[in-house]
Amino acid sequence: MAITGVLRPGHSQMRVLNLEESVNFYTNVIGLVETGRDASGRVYFKCHDERDHHSFIIREAERPGMDFYGFKVLDDATLDKLESDLRAYGMATERIPAGELLETGERVRFTASTGHVFELYAQKSDVGDGLGYTNPDVIIEGRKGISPLRLDHWQIHGSDLDGTRDLFVNVLGFSVVERVLCEDGKTDMGVWLSCSTKAHDIAFIRDERDDTLHHTSFLLETWDHVLRAADILSKHKAKIDIGPLRHGITRGTTVYFFDPSGNRVETFCGGYAYYPDMRPYTWTWDEIGTGVFYHTRELNERFLTMVT
Ligand SMILES: [Fe+2]
């Protein structure tokens, strides 16, 4: 086994302004699969190719944004180890009891210096992808809407980028895969971090607006699926932010759009395979436009300013 420690983004809980309008959007436009509702009114979803019970939770609230970001770790021993490592680093941690989220074991929660609430967990019920574990077929029936394969990554914004980057690298074992430098040529403006062989599992951008979300990203199979996603979004009159297009950073192809509450979502594909022996790519301040939007080589104002 080569991948240990933190495995992947496992779930997040998003605030939405109107629950049933959002359930309709995430079910019929994005094409997530509803897997449960709990006593507090939260609705749970998974992507069609994910096996764990859920990867995306919504709850009705007065303002949009994200309550917390959860990473799945290898096993209970890893959870205990990372909890003690976080404490040794000086982080306060809290154990959330098993079952507080449906079909999920104990979670270790902590708040980063950027204000974002993160949690680690090792156990979540395997509900499968519908193909079974013996001689599985290759076609998953009943896919709707954009129908992403899985939750892929988040981009979040906050002021203490250095502190949160160091926490993720030095305690949680993430690697810096790409970085964008500030005008001074030294300070990180943004970092793209991986805990796996993906080009990124999370991205942090330096921004005075702490505890903010830029986007949640779901993975698609091909560039054709990115184009089709944009077609589906337009058909449903969803608000597209920008795309389809290609990033210089990670080389992913993408379309960005807003859910009915104003939360930005991305459906994307591509990006190269990352291994921990690879040196990070660095983007300089004068080429940041190329890094973000490879073809136009210019940033757009809404992409920079809108966060939830
Ligand atoms: Fe992204």
CSV table of N, CA and C and ligand atoms in Angstrom, one decimal, residues 153 155 200 215 217 256 266, ligand 1:
chain,number,residue,atom,x,y,z
A,153,HIS,N,-12.0,18.4,-5.4
A,153,HIS,CA,-11.2,19.3,-4.5
A,153,HIS,C,-12.0,20.5,-4.2
A,155,GLN,N,-11.3,24.9,-3.5
A,155,GLN,CA,-10.4,26.1,-3.4
A,155,GLN,C,-11.0,27.0,-2.4
A,200,HIS,N,-4.1,18.3,-7.5
A,200,HIS,CA,-4.5,19.0,-6.3
A,200,HIS,C,-5.7,18.3,-5.6
A,215,HIS,N,-14.6,27.7,-4.6
A,215,HIS,CA,-15.4,26.7,-5.3
A,215,HIS,C,-15.2,25.2,-4.8
A,217,SER,N,-15.3,21.4,-6.4
A,217,SER,CA,-15.1,20.8,-7.7
A,217,SER,C,-15.4,19.3,-7.7
A,256,TYR,N,-17.0,26.7,-14.7
A,256,TYR,CA,-17.4,27.2,-13.3
A,256,TYR,C,-18.8,27.8,-13.4
A,266,GLU,N,-17.5,23.8,-9.6
A,266,GLU,CA,-16.7,23.5,-10.8
A,266,GLU,C,-16.9,22.1,-11.2
B,1,FE,FE,-10.8,23.9,-9.0
